[in-house]
mmCIF file of C-alpha atoms in Angstrom:
data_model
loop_
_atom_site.group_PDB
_atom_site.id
_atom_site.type_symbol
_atom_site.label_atom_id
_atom_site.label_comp_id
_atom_site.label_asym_id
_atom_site.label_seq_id
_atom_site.Cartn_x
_atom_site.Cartn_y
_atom_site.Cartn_z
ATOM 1 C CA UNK A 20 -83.520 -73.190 108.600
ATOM 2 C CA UNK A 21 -81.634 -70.364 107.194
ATOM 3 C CA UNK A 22 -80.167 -66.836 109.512
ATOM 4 C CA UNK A 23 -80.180 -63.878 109.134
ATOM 5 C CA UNK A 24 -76.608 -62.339 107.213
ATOM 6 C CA UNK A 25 -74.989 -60.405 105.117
ATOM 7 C CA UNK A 26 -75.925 -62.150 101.544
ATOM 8 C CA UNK A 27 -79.035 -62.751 102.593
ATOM 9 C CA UNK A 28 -80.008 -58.729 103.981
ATOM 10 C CA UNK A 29 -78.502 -58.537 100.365
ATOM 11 C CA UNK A 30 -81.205 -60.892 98.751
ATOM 12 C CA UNK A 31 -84.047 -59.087 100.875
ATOM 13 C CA UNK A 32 -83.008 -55.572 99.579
ATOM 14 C CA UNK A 33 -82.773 -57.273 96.342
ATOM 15 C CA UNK A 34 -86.274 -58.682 96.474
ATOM 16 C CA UNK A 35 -87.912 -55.509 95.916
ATOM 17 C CA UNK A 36 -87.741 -56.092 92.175
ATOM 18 C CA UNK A 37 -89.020 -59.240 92.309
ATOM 19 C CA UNK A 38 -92.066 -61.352 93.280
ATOM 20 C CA UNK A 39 -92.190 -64.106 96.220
ATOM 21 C CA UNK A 40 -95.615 -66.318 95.648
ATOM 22 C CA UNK A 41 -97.493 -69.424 96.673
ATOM 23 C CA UNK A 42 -100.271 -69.635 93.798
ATOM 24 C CA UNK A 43 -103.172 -72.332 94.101
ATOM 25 C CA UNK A 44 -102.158 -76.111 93.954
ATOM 26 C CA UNK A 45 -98.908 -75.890 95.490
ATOM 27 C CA UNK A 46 -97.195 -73.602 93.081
ATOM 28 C CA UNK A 47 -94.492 -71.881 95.507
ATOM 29 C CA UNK A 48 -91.721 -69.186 92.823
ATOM 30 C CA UNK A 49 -89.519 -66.630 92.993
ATOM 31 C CA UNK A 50 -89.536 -64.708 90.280
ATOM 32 C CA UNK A 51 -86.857 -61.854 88.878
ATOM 33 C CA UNK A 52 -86.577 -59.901 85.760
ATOM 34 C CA UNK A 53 -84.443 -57.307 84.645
ATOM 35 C CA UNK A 54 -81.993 -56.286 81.505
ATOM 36 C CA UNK A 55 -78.999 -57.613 83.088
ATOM 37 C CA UNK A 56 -78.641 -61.031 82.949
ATOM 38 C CA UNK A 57 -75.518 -60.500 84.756
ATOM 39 C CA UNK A 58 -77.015 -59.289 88.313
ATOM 40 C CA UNK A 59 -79.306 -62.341 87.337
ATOM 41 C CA UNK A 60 -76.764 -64.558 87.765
ATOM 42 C CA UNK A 61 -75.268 -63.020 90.949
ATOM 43 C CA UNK A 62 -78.490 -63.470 92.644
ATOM 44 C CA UNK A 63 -79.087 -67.247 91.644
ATOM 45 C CA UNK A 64 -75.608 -67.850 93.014
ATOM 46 C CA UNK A 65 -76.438 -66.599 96.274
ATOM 47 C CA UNK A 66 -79.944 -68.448 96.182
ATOM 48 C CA UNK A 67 -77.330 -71.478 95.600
ATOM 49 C CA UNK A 68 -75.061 -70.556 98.078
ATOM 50 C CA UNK A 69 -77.660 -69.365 100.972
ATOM 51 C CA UNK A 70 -80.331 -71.959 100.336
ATOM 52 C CA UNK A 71 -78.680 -74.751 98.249
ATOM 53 C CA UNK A 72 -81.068 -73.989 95.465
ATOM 54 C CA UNK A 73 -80.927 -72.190 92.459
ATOM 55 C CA UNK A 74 -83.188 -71.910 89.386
ATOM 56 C CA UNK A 75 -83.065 -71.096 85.558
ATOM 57 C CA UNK A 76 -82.258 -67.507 83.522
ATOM 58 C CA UNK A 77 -84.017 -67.267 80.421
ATOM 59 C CA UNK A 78 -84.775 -63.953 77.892
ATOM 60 C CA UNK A 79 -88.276 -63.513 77.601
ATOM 61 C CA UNK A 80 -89.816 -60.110 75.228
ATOM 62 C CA UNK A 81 -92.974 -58.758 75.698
ATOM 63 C CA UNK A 82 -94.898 -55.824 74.107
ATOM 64 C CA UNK A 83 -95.925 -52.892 76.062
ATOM 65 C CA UNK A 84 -99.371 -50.339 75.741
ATOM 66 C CA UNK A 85 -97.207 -48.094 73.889
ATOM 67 C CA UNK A 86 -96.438 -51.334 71.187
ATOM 68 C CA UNK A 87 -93.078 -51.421 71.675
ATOM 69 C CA UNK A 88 -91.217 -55.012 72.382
ATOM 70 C CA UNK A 89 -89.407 -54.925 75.799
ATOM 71 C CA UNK A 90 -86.785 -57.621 75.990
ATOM 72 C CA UNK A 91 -85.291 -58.759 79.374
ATOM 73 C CA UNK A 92 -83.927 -61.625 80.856
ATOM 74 C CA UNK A 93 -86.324 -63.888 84.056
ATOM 75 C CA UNK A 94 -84.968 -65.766 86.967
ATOM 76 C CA UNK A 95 -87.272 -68.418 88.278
ATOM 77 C CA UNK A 96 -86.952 -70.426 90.776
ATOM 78 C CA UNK A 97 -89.451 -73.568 92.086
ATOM 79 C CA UNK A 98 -89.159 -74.463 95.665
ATOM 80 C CA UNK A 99 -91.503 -74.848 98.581
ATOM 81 C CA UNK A 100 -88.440 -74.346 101.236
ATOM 82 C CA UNK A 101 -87.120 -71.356 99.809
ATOM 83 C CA UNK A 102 -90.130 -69.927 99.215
ATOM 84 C CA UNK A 103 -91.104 -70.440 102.445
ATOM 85 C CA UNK A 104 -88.347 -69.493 104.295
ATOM 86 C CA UNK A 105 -88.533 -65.988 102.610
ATOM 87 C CA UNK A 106 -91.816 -65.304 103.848
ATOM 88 C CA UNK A 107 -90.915 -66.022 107.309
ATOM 89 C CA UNK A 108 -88.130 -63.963 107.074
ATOM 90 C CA UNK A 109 -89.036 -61.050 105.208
ATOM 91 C CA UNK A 110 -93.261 -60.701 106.056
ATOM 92 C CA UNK A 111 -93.551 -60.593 102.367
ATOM 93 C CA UNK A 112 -96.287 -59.599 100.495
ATOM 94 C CA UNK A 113 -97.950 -58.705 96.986
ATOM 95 C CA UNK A 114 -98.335 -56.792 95.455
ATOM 96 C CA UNK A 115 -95.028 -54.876 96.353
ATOM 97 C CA UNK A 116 -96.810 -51.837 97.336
ATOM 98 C CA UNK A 117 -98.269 -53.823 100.412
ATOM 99 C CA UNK A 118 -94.636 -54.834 101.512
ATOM 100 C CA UNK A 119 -93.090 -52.527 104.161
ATOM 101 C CA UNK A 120 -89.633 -53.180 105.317
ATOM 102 C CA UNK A 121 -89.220 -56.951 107.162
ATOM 103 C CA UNK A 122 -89.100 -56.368 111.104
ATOM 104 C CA UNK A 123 -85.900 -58.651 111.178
ATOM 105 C CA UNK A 124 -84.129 -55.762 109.151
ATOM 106 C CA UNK A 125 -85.395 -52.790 111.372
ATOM 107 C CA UNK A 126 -83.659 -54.898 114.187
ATOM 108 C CA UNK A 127 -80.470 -55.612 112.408
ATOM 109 C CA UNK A 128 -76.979 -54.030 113.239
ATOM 110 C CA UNK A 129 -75.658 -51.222 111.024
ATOM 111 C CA UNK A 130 -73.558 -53.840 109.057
ATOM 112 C CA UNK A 131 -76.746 -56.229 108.159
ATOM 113 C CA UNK A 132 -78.672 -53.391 107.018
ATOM 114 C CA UNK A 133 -75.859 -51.435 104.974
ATOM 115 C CA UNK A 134 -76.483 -54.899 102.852
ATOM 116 C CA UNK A 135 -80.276 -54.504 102.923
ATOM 117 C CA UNK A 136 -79.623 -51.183 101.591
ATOM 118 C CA UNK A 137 -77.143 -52.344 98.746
ATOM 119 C CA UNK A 138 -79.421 -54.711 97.770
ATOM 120 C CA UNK A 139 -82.649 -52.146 97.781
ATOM 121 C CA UNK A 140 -80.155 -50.003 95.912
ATOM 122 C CA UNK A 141 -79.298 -52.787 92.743
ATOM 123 C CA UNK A 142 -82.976 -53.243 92.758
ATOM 124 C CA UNK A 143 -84.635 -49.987 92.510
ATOM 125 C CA UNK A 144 -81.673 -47.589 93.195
ATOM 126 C CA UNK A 145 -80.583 -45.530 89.726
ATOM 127 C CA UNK A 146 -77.969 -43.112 88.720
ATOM 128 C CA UNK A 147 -76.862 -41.119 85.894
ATOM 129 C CA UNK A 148 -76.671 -43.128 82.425
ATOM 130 C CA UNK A 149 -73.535 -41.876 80.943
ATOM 131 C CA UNK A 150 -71.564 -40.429 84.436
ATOM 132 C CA UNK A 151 -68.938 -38.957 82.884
ATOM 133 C CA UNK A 152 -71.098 -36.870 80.642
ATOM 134 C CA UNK A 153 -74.192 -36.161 82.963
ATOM 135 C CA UNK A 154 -74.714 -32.624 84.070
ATOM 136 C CA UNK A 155 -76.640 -33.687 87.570
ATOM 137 C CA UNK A 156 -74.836 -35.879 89.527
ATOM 138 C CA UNK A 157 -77.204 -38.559 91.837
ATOM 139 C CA UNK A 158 -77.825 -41.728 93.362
ATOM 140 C CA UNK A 159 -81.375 -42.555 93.606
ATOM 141 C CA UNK A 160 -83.630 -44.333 95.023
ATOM 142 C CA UNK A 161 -87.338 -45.100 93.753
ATOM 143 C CA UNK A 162 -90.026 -47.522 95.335
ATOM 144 C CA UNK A 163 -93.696 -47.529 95.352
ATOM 145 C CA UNK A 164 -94.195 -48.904 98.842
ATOM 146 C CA UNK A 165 -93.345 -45.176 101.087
ATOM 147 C CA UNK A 166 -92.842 -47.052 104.204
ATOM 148 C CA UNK A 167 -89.817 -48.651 102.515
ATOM 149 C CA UNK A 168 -88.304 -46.234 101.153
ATOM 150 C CA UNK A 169 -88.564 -44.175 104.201
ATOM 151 C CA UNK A 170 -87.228 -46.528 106.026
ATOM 152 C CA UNK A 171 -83.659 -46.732 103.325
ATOM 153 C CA UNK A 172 -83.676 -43.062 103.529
ATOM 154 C CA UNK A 173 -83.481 -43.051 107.770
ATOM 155 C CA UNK A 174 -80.624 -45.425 107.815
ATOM 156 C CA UNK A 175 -78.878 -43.655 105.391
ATOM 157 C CA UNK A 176 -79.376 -39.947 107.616
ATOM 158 C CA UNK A 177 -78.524 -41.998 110.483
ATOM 159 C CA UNK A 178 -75.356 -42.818 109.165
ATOM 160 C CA UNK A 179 -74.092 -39.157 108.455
ATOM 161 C CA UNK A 180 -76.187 -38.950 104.484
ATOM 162 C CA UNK A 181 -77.797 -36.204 103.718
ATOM 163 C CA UNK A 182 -80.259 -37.080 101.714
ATOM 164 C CA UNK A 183 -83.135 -34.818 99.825
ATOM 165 C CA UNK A 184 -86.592 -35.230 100.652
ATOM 166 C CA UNK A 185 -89.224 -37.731 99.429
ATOM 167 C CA UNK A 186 -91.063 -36.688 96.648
ATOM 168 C CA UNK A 187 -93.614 -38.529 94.161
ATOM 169 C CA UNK A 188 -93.667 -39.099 90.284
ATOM 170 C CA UNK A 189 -96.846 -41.144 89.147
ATOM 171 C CA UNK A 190 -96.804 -43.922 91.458
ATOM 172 C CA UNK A 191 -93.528 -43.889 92.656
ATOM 173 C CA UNK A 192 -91.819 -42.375 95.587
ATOM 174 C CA UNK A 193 -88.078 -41.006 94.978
ATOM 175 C CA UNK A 194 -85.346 -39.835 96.804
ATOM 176 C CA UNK A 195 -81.839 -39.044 96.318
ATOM 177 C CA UNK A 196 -78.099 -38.380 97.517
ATOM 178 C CA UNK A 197 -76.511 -35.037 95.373
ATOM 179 C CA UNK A 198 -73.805 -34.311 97.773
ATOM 180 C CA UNK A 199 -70.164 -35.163 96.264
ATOM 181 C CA UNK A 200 -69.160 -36.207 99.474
ATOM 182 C CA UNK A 201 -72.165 -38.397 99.844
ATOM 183 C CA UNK A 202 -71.971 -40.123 96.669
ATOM 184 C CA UNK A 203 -68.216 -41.114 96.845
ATOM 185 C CA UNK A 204 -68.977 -41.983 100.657
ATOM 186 C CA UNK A 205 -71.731 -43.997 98.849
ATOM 187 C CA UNK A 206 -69.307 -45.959 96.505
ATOM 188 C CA UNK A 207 -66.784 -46.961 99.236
ATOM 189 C CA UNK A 208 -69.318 -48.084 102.181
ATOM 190 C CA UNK A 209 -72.386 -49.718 100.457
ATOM 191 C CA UNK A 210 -71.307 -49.975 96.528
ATOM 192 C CA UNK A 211 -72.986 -52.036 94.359
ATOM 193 C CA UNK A 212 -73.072 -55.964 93.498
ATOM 194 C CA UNK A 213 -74.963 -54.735 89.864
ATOM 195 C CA UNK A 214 -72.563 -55.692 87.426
ATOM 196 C CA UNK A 215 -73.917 -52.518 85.334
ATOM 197 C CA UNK A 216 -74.818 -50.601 88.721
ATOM 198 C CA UNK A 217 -71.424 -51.048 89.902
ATOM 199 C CA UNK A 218 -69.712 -49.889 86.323
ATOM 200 C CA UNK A 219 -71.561 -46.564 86.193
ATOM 201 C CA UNK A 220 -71.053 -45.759 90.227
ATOM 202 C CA UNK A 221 -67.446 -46.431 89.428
ATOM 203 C CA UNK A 222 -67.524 -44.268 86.531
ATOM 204 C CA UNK A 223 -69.545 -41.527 88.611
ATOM 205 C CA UNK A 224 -66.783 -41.876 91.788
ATOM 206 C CA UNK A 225 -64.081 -41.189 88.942
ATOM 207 C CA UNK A 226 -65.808 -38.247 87.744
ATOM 208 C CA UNK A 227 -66.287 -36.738 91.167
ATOM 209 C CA UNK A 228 -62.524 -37.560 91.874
ATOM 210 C CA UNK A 229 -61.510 -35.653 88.940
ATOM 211 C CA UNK A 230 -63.658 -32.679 90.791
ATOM 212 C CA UNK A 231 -62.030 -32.951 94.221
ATOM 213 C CA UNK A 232 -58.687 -32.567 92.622
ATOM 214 C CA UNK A 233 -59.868 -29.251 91.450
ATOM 215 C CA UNK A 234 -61.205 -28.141 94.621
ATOM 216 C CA UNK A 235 -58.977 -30.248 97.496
ATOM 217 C CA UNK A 236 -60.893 -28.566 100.470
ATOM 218 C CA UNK A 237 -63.611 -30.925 100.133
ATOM 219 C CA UNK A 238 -64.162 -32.789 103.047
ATOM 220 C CA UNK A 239 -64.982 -36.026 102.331
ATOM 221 C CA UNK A 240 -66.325 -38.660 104.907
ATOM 222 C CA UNK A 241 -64.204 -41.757 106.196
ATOM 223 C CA UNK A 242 -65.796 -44.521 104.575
ATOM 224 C CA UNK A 243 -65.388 -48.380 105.652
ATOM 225 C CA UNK A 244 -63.987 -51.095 103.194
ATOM 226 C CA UNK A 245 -66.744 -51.944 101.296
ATOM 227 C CA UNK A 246 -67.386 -56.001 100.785
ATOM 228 C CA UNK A 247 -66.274 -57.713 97.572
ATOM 229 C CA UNK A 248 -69.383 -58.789 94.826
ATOM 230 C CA UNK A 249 -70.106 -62.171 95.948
ATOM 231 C CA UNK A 250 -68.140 -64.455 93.233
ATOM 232 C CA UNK A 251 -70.249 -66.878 90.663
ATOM 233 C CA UNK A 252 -69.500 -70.539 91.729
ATOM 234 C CA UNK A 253 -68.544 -72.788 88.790
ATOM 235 C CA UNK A 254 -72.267 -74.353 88.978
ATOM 236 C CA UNK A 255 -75.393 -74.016 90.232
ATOM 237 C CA UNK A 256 -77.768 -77.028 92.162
ATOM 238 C CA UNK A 257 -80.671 -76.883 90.436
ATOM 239 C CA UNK A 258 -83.786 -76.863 92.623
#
């Protein structure tokens, strides 16, 4: 039986762009995709290093209503244990919009749920494409279930972020951080495991440097060391 740490806040927060299922006949997956296969990868290491199982990454295209071929990459993962053990954990549920923020993270310690919220940040967090070009400067953070992201955008005022206010697009609940201090606070105290994620905050952090050298009276907040990117192990176990 796993406990609740760091990595494994991580993997919750993470979770939020993926499905956790036990289908008829004793079908129990996890299931990921996204257009990094790289964050892929960082995720089925920690499945392997957490759980002692990890599964396969595959590319997989599929044609959307507007008839253009989306192409992204699938983690997959077969296995009663973990499945189980992240329903226990995390209360999960699907569809996504019926999943609220696991109890066992509202009762974590600042530390366990500055992972949560890393994780929940690679997953459905965004940020300008091209930083050192972009005219608005943001971290955001989108989710269709409003409990959780209310929940991400609490923690964050608790710790000193001032973050805007909720609003709705279509289906999906937003909210972001526009402050310079905030986002470089951002960068140094939560950061990103995303391989991509983590190359456009840097890139944003930069750009915002360049700004405080222009105007040095900028308070910025004291920001903890942030936690290395978990490192890919040489090889996986499959499960």
């Amino acid at each position: 039986m796993v406990t609740l740490n760091g990595e494994l806040a991580y993997l919750a927060g993470a979770l939020r762009d993926g499905t956790v299922v036990i289908r008829s006949g004793y079908d129990y997956e996890v299931r990921l995709a996204q257009k990094s296969r790289e964050w892929l990868e960082v995720l089925n290491d920690l499945f392997a290093r957490i759980f002692g199982r990890s599964g396969s990454i595959y590319r997989e295209k599929r044609r959307g209503a507007s008839g253009a071929v989306r192409a992204y990459y699938v983690l997959r993962i077969f296995d009663k244990r973990v499945v189980g053990e992240l329903i226990r954990l995390f209360d999960i549920a699907t569809p996504q919009t019926r999943w609220g923020t696991p109890d066992i993270i509202r009762r974590a310690g600042a530390d366990i749920v500055k992972h949560y919220v890393r994780g929940f940040f690679d997953a459905e967090g965004g940020l300008p494409k091209d930083p050192t070009r972009a005219k608005q400067h943001y971290i955001s953070f989108d989710q269709a279930n409003l409990d959780a992201l209310a929940f991400i955008r609490s923690q964050l005022a608790q710790m000193g972020y001032r973050p805007t206010r909720i609003t709705k697009t279509g289906s999906v609940w937003q909210f972001r951080l526009t402050r310079r201090a905030d986002i470089m606070r951002f960068k140094n105290e939560i950061g990103s495991w995303h391989p991509e994620k983590k190359r456009r905050l840097d890139l944003l952090y930069a750009s915002l440097g360049r700004q405080d050298l222009l105007f040095p009276s900028s308070p910025l907040h004291p920001s903890a060391q942030l936690p290395p990117p978990p490192e890919l192990a040489g090889g996986h176990h499959k499960g």
